[in-house]
C-alpha positions as YAML, in Angstrom:
chain: A
units: angstrom
residues:
- id: 1
  name: MET
  ca: [0.00, 0.00, 0.00]
- id: 2
  name: LEU
  ca: [1.10, 3.57, -0.62]
- id: 3
  name: TYR
  ca: [0.58, 6.02, 2.21]
- id: 4
  name: THR
  ca: [0.84, 9.72, 1.41]
- id: 5
  name: VAL
  ca: [1.42, 11.94, 4.41]
- id: 6
  name: GLY
  ca: [0.60, 15.57, 3.67]
- id: 7
  name: ARG
  ca: [0.35, 16.94, 7.18]
- id: 8
  name: SER
  ca: [3.07, 17.86, 9.60]
- id: 9
  name: PRO
  ca: [4.18, 14.89, 11.71]
- id: 10
  name: TYR
  ca: [3.25, 16.97, 14.73]
- id: 11
  name: GLN
  ca: [-0.37, 17.04, 13.54]
- id: 12
  name: CYS
  ca: [-0.60, 13.34, 12.61]
- id: 13
  name: ASP
  ca: [-1.18, 10.34, 14.80]
- id: 14
  name: PHE
  ca: [1.79, 8.26, 13.71]
- id: 15
  name: ASN
  ca: [0.91, 5.58, 16.27]
- id: 16
  name: VAL
  ca: [-2.13, 4.75, 14.13]
- id: 17
  name: ILE
  ca: [0.01, 4.69, 10.98]
- id: 18
  name: PHE
  ca: [2.49, 2.34, 12.70]
- id: 19
  name: ASN
  ca: [-0.34, -0.13, 13.37]
- id: 20
  name: LEU
  ca: [-1.36, -0.14, 9.69]
- id: 21
  name: LEU
  ca: [2.07, -0.63, 8.13]
- id: 22
  name: THR
  ca: [3.26, -3.92, 6.70]
- id: 23
  name: SER
  ca: [6.51, -4.85, 5.06]
- id: 24
  name: GLY
  ca: [6.56, -3.73, 1.44]
- id: 25
  name: ASP
  ca: [4.47, -0.61, 2.02]
- id: 26
  name: ASP
  ca: [5.72, 2.76, 0.84]
- id: 27
  name: ILE
  ca: [5.26, 6.13, 2.49]
- id: 28
  name: LEU
  ca: [5.50, 9.36, 0.54]
- id: 29
  name: PHE
  ca: [5.84, 12.61, 2.47]
- id: 30
  name: ILE
  ca: [4.31, 15.55, 0.60]
- id: 31
  name: GLN
  ca: [3.34, 19.13, 1.46]
- id: 32
  name: ASP
  ca: [3.97, 19.73, 5.19]
- id: 33
  name: GLY
  ca: [4.50, 15.99, 5.65]
- id: 34
  name: VAL
  ca: [8.05, 16.48, 4.35]
- id: 35
  name: LEU
  ca: [8.95, 17.59, 7.88]
- id: 36
  name: ALA
  ca: [8.85, 13.90, 8.86]
- id: 37
  name: GLY
  ca: [11.79, 13.28, 6.53]
- id: 38
  name: ILE
  ca: [14.14, 15.73, 8.21]
- id: 39
  name: ASP
  ca: [17.28, 14.12, 9.58]
- id: 40
  name: GLY
  ca: [16.85, 13.47, 13.30]
- id: 41
  name: ASN
  ca: [13.04, 13.47, 13.26]
- id: 42
  name: CYS
  ca: [11.78, 11.40, 16.18]
- id: 43
  name: TYR
  ca: [9.43, 9.32, 13.97]
- id: 44
  name: LEU
  ca: [12.02, 8.16, 11.44]
- id: 45
  name: PRO
  ca: [13.53, 5.26, 13.44]
- id: 46
  name: ALA
  ca: [10.11, 3.72, 14.06]
- id: 47
  name: LEU
  ca: [9.10, 4.12, 10.42]
- id: 48
  name: ILE
  ca: [12.34, 2.55, 9.22]
- id: 49
  name: SER
  ca: [11.95, -0.37, 11.65]
- id: 50
  name: HIS
  ca: [8.62, -1.29, 10.02]
- id: 51
  name: GLY
  ca: [10.39, -2.26, 6.80]
- id: 52
  name: VAL
  ca: [8.72, 0.38, 4.66]
- id: 53
  name: THR
  ca: [10.40, 2.54, 2.05]
- id: 54
  name: LEU
  ca: [10.24, 6.26, 2.72]
- id: 55
  name: TYR
  ca: [10.04, 8.90, 0.01]
- id: 56
  name: VAL
  ca: [9.80, 12.68, 0.05]
- id: 57
  name: LEU
  ca: [8.70, 14.93, -2.80]
- id: 58
  name: LYS
  ca: [11.56, 17.11, -4.01]
- id: 59
  name: GLU
  ca: [9.38, 20.07, -4.98]
- id: 60
  name: ASP
  ca: [7.86, 20.25, -1.50]
- id: 61
  name: ILE
  ca: [11.30, 20.11, 0.14]
- id: 62
  name: GLU
  ca: [12.49, 22.98, -2.01]
- id: 63
  name: ALA
  ca: [9.31, 25.01, -1.41]
- id: 64
  name: ARG
  ca: [9.95, 24.82, 2.35]
- id: 65
  name: GLY
  ca: [13.68, 25.53, 2.17]
- id: 66
  name: LEU
  ca: [14.61, 22.09, 3.52]
- id: 67
  name: THR
  ca: [17.07, 21.04, 0.84]
- id: 68
  name: GLY
  ca: [20.04, 19.35, 2.50]
- id: 69
  name: GLN
  ca: [18.13, 18.58, 5.72]
- id: 70
  name: ILE
  ca: [16.44, 15.36, 4.62]
- id: 71
  name: SER
  ca: [17.66, 12.08, 6.13]
- id: 72
  name: ASP
  ca: [19.68, 9.77, 3.91]
- id: 73
  name: LYS
  ca: [17.17, 7.06, 4.89]
- id: 74
  name: VAL
  ca: [14.51, 8.88, 2.83]
- id: 75
  name: GLN
  ca: [14.55, 8.85, -0.96]
- id: 76
  name: VAL
  ca: [13.95, 12.19, -2.65]
- id: 77
  name: ILE
  ca: [11.68, 11.82, -5.69]
- id: 78
  name: ASP
  ca: [9.98, 14.05, -8.26]
- id: 79
  name: TYR
  ca: [6.44, 14.05, -9.65]
- id: 80
  name: THR
  ca: [7.24, 11.40, -12.27]
- id: 81
  name: ASP
  ca: [8.39, 9.05, -9.50]
- id: 82
  name: PHE
  ca: [5.22, 9.92, -7.55]
- id: 83
  name: VAL
  ca: [3.13, 8.76, -10.50]
- id: 84
  name: ASN
  ca: [5.18, 5.56, -10.71]
- id: 85
  name: LEU
  ca: [4.44, 4.87, -7.02]
- id: 86
  name: THR
  ca: [0.70, 5.28, -7.63]
- id: 87
  name: VAL
  ca: [0.92, 2.81, -10.51]
- id: 88
  name: LYS
  ca: [2.87, 0.34, -8.35]
- id: 89
  name: HIS
  ca: [0.32, 0.44, -5.51]
- id: 90
  name: HIS
  ca: [-3.29, -0.24, -6.37]
- id: 91
  name: GLN
  ca: [-4.25, 0.60, -2.79]
- id: 92
  name: GLN
  ca: [-3.48, 4.04, -1.46]
- id: 93
  name: PHE
  ca: [-4.22, 5.91, 1.72]
- id: 94
  name: ALA
  ca: [-3.87, 9.67, 2.12]
- id: 95
  name: TRP
  ca: [-3.01, 10.80, 5.62]
...
């Protein structure tokens, strides 16, 4: 499943997300959700431990002036890659 997180991690209930995740899921941080991809964010270790792949949208990082602050555990992608993720996952959940 593809989860898109568009809200700040400080306005999301990540404990609920943790309960939904299974190995092979992907999470894409968009809009204010890109804050979850910042190096040192308290939610990153738990997300990584669930065996999911983490992505962050490049355009949203740049729009918020966060270039260079994203963890190396998170893959930076563009809109074309975003479309490819939606094709890969028939089930999607926007958070």
